[in-house]
Short mmCIF file of C-alpha atoms (C1' of nucleotides) in Angstrom, two decimals:
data_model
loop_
_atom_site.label_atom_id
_atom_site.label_comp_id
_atom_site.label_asym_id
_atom_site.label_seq_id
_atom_site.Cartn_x
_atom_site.Cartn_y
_atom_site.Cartn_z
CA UNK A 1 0.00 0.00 0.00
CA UNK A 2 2.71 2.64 0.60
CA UNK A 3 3.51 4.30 -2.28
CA UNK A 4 6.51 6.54 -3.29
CA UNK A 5 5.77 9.27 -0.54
CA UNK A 6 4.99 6.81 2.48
CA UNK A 7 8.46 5.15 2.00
CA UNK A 8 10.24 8.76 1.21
CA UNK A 9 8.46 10.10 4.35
CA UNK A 10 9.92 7.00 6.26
CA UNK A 11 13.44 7.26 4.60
CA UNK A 12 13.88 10.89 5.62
CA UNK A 13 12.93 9.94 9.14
CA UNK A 14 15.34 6.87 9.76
CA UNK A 15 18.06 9.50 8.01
CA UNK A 16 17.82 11.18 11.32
CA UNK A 17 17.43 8.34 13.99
CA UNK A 18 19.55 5.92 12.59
CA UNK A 19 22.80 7.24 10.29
CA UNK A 20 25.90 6.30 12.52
CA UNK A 21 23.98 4.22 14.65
CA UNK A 22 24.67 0.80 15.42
CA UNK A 23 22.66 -2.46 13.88
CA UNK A 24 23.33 -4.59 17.29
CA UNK A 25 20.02 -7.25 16.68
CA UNK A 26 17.67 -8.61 14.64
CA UNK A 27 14.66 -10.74 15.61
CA UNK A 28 13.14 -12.82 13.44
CA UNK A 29 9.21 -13.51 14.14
CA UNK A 30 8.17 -14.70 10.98
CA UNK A 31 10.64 -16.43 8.44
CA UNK A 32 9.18 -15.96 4.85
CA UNK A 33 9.64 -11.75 5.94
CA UNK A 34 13.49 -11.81 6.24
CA UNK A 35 15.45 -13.70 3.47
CA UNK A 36 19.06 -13.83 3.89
CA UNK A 37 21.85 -13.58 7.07
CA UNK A 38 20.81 -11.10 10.05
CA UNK A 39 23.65 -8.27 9.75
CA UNK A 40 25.40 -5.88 12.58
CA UNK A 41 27.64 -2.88 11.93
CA UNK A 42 26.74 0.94 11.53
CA UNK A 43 24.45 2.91 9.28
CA UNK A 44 25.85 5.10 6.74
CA UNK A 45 23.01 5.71 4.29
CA UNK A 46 19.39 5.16 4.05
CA UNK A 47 18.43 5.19 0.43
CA UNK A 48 15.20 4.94 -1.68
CA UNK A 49 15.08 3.19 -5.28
CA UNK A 50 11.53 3.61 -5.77
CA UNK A 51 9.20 1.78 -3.34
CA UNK A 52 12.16 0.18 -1.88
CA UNK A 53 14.41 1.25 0.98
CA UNK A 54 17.58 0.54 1.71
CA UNK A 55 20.04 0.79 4.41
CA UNK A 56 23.76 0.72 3.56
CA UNK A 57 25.99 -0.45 6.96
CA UNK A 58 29.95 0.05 7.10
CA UNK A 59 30.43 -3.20 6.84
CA UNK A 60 29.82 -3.46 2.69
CA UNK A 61 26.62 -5.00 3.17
CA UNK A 62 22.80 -3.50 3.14
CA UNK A 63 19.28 -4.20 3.93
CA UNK A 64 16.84 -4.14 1.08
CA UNK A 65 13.08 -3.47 2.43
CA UNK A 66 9.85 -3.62 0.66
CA UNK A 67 6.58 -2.98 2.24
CA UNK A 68 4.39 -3.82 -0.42
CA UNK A 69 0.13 -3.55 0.43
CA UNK A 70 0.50 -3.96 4.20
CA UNK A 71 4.02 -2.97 5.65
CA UNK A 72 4.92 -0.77 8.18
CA UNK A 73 7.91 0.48 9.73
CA UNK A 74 7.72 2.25 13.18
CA UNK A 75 10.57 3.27 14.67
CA UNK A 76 10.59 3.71 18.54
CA UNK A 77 13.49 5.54 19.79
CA UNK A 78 13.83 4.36 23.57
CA UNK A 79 10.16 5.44 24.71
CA UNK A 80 10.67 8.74 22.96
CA UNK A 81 8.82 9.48 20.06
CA UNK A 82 7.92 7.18 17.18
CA UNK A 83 8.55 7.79 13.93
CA UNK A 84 6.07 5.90 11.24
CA UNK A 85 4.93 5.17 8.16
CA UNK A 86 3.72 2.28 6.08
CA UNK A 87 0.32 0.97 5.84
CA UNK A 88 -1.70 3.31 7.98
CA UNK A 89 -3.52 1.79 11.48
CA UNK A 90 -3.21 1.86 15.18
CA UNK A 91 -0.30 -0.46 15.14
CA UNK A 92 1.27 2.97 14.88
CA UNK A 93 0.28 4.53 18.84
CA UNK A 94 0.41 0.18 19.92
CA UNK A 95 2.05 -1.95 21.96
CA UNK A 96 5.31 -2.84 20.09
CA UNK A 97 5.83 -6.17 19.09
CA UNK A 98 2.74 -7.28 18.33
CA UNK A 99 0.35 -9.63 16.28
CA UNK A 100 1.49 -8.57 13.09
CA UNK A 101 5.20 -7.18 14.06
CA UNK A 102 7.48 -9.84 11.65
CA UNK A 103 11.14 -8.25 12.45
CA UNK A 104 12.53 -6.63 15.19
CA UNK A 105 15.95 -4.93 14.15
CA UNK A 106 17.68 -3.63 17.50
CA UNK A 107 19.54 -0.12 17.29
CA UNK A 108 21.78 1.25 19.88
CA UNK A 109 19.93 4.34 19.45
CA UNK A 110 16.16 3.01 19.26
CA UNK A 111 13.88 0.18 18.14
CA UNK A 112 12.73 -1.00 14.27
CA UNK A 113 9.53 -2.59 14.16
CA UNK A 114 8.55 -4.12 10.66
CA UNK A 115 4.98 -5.09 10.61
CA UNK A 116 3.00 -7.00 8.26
CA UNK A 117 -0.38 -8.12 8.66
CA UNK A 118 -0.38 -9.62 4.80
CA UNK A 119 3.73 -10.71 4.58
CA UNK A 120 3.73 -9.85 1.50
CA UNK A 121 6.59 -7.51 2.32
CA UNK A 122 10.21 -8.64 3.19
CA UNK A 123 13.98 -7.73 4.34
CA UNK A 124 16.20 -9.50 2.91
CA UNK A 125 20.55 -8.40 3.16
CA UNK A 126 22.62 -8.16 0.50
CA UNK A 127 26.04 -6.61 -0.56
CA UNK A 128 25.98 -3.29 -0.88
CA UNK A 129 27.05 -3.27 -4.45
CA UNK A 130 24.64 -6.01 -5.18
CA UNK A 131 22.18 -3.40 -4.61
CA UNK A 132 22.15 -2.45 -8.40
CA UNK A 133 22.18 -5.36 -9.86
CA UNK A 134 18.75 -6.52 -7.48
CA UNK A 135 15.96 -8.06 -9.80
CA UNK A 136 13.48 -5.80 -8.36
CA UNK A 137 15.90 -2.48 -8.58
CA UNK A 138 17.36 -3.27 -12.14
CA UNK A 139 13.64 -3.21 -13.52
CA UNK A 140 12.53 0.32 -11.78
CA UNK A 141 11.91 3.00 -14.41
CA UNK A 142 13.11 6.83 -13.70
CA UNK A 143 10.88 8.62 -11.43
CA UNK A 144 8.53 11.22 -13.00
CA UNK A 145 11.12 13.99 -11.90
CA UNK A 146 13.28 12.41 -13.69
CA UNK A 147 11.12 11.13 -17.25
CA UNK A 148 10.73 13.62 -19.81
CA UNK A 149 7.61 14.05 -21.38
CA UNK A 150 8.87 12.92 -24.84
CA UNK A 151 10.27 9.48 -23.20
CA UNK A 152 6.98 9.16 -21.20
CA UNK A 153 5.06 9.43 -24.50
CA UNK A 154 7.37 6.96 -25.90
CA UNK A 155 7.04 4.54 -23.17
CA UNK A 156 3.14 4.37 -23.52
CA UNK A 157 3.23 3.71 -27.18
CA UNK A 158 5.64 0.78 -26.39
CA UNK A 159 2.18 -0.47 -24.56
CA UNK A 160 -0.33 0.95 -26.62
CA UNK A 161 -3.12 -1.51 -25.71
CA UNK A 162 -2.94 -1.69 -22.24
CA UNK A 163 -5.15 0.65 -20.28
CA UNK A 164 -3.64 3.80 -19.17
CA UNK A 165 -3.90 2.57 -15.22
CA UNK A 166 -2.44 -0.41 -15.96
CA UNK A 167 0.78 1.26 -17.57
CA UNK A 168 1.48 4.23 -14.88
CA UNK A 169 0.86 1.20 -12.28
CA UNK A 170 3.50 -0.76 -13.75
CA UNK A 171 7.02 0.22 -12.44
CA UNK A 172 9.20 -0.39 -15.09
CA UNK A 173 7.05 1.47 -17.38
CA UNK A 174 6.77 4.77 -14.59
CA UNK A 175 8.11 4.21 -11.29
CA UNK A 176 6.68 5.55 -7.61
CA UNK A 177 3.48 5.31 -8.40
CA UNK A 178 0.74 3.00 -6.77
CA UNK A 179 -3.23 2.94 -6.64
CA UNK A 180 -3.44 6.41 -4.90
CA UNK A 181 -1.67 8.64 -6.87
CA UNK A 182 -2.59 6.58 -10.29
CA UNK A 183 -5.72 7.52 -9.64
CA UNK A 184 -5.50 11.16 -8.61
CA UNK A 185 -2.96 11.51 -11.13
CA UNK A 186 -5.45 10.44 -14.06
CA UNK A 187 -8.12 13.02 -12.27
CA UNK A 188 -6.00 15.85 -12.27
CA UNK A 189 -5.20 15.44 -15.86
CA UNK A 190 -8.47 14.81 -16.42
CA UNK A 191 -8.01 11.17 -18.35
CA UNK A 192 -10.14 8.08 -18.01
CA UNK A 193 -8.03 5.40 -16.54
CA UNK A 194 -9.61 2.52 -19.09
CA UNK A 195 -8.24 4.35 -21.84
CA UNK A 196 -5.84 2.91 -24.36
CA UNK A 197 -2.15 3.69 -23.50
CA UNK A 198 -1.67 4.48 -27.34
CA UNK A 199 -4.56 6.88 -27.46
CA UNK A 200 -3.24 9.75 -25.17
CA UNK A 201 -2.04 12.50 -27.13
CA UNK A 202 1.29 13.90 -26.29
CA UNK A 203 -0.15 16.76 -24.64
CA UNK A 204 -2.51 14.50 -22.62
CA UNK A 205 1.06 12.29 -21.78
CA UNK A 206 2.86 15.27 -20.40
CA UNK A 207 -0.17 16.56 -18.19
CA UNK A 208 -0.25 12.98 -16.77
CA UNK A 209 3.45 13.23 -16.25
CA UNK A 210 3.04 16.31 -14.48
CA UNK A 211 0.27 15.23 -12.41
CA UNK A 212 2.14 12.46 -10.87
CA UNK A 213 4.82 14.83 -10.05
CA UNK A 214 2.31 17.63 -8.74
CA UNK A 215 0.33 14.78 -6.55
CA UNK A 216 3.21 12.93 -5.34
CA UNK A 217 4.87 16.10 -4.52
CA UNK A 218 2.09 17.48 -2.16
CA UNK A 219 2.05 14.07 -0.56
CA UNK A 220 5.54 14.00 0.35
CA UNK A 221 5.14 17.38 1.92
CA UNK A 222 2.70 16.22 3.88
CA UNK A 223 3.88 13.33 5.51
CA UNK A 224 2.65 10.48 3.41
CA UNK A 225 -1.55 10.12 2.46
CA UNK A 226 -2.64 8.35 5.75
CA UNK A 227 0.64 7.46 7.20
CA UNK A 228 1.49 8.51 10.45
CA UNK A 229 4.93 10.18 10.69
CA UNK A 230 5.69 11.60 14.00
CA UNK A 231 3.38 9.96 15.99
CA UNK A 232 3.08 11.04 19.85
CA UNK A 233 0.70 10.33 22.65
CA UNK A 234 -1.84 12.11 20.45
CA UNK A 235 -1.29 10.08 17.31
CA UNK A 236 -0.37 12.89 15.08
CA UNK A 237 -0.75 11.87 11.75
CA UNK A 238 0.15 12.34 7.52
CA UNK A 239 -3.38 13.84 6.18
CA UNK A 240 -2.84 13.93 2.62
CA UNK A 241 -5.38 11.96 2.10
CA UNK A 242 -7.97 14.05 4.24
CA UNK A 243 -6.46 17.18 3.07
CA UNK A 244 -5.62 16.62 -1.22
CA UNK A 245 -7.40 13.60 -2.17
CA UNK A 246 -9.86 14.53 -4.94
CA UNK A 247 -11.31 11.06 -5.93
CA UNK A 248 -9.33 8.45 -4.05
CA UNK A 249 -11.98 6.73 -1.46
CA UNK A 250 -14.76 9.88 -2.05
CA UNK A 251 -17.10 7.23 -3.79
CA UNK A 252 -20.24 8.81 -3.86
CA UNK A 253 -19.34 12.07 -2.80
CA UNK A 254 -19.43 15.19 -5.33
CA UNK A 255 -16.49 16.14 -7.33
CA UNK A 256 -14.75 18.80 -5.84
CA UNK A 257 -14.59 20.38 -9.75
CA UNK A 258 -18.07 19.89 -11.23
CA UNK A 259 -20.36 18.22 -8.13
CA UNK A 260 -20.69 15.19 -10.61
CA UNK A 261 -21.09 12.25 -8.29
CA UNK A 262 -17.20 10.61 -7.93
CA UNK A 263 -17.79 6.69 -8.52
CA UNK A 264 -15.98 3.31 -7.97
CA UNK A 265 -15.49 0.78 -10.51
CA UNK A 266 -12.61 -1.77 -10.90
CA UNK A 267 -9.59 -1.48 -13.59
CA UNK A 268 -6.84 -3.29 -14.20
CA UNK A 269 -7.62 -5.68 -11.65
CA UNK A 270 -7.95 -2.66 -8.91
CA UNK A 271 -9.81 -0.71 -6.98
CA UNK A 272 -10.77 2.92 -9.00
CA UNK A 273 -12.23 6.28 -8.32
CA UNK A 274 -13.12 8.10 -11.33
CA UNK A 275 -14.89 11.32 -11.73
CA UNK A 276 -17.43 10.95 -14.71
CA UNK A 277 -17.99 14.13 -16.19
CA UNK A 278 -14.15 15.40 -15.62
CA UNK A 279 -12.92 11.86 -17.31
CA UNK A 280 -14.63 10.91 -20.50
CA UNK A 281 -14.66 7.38 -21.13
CA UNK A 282 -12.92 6.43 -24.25
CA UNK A 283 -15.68 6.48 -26.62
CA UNK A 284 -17.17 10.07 -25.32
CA UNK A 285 -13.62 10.93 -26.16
CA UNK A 286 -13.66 9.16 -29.70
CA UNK A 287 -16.85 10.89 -30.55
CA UNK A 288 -15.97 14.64 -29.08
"C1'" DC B 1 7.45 -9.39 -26.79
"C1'" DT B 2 2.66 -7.72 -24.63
"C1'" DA B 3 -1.76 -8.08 -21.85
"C1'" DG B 4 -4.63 -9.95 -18.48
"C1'" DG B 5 -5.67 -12.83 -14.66
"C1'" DA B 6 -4.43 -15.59 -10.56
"C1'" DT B 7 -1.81 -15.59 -6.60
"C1'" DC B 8 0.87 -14.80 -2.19
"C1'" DC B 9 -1.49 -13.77 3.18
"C1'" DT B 10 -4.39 -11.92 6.97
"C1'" DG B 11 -8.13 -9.18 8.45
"C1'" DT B 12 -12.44 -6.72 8.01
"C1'" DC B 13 -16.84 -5.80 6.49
"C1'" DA B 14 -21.39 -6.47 4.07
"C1'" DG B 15 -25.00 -9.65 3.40
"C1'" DC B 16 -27.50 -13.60 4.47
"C1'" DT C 1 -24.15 -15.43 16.20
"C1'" DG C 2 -21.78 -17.65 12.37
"C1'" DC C 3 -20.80 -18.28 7.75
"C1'" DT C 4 -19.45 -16.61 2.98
"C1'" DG C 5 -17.47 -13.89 -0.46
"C1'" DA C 6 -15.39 -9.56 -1.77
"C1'" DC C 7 -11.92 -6.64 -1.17
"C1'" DA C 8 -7.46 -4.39 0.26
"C1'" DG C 9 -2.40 2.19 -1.30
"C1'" DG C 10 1.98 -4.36 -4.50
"C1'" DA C 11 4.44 -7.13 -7.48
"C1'" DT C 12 5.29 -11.60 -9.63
"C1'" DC C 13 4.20 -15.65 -12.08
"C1'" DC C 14 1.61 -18.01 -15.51
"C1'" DT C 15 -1.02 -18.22 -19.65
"C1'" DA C 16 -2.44 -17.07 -24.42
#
DNA sequence: CTAGGATCCTGTCAGC
DNA sequence: TGCTGACAGGATCCTA
């Protein structure tokens, strides 16, 4: 479930608790979530390759973590404050470990707790300058920062038939994005998400493009959609998705542009928000 | 090669 | 109350 922002939100956060702090223990609670040895040594970098964080130790050797649809990551810094972010729920202002807590790594400057409640997220070590070469990381497109218009254009042709959600879903086409921002991406640039990669125009490409920058942007300032970030006794939380959301989970509410009724259907295989007068479906765009 | 669907796993919620 | 099926902020594997 976290998306680009969530794990940038979470990456700038460790930066500060954990760089030059010691990795002293790892606890394993649930095997299929950690693949490979348990490490030790210090932190020197906390890095991002698109969903995917890693953190580099001195000794030549990182951890690679992914939180895919249910991971979190809540940092607990001696009874201080906690710093969160991941899949959003009260596991953030809980009792630490608990049901759905799969790894415990041990700082000498704090507490890691990665929960799970669906494992399908993992940690797994590696060599530092294995890193690169990682099936998952060697697949990952540029960011939309990155992506120029005229490549983004190019890259959607490549996949012509595929729905347009599909292809800014897919991370080796676009990479950061997830069910969110796809969807308030495709809103703000006002494009149905079952149309045909091939049939955006270039101009309708490079709005896109600059969507997912504009929406991603806003998320990532602040704090992640519904993930927590510093969360204190009073469970202070992200709000993006209270505060920017235009379509995402507002099934059956007006459209904050026309007061058309926002509804939920299902594409590519996931959930959807569209609004219907502000994105034509592909034939009402055909005939206009 | 692309495109679409099933699948990994646990929990929650709507409907009977 | 208890059961059932649908669904969930992701990515991979399998099929045609």
């Amino acid at each position: 479930m976290p998306e680009l922002p969530e794990v940038e939100t979470i990456r700038r956060g460790l930066s500060q608790f954990i760089v030059t702090k010691k990795l002293t223990k790892t606890t394993i609670l649930c095997e299929k979530s950690f693949q490979g040895t348990p490490l030790t040594g210090t932190v020197t970098a906390v890095r991002r390759f698109g969903k995917a964080l890693i953190i580099d130790l001195a000794t030549g050797w990182s951890l690679m973590i992914h939180l895919r649809m249910t991971g979190q990551l809540i940092y607990d810094g001696h009874g201080k404050e906690r710093y969160a972010a991941g899949h959003p729920s009260d596991n953030f202002i809980a009792v630490l470990p608990n049901k759905q807590t799969r790894v415990i790594l041990e700082f000498d400057s704090g507490t890691l707790y990665f929960n799970d409640q669906r494992k399908f997220g993992f940690i797994k070590t590696l060599p530092t300058v294995a890193v690169a070469d990682d099936s998952f990381i060697k697949k990952l497109a540029p960011e939309p920062w990155v992506m120029s218009p005229a490549d983004f254009y190019d890259r959607l042709q490549r996949h012509h038939n595929s729905c347009i959600k599909a292809t800014i879903l897919d991370q080796s086409i676009i990479c950061g994005l997830g069910n969110i921002y796809a969807d308030e991406s495709l809103f703000m640039s006002h494009i149905h998400p079952e149309r045909r990669a091939g049939s955006l125009t270039r101009e309708e490409a490079t709005s896109l493009l600059l969507a997912a920058r504009a929406v991603m942007e806003q998320s990532i300032a602040s704090g992640g959609s519904t993930m927590a970030t510093y969360v204190k006794a009073d469970g202070t939380k992200g709000d993006y998705l209270e505060k920017f959301a235009q379509v995402f989970r507002r099934e059956g509410k007006p459209c904050r542009l026309c007061g058309t009724t926002i509804v939920k259907t299902r594409v590519a295989g996931r959930g959807t928000h569209i609004c219907p007068h502000c994105q034509p479906k592909p034939e009402e765009v055909q005939n206009a």
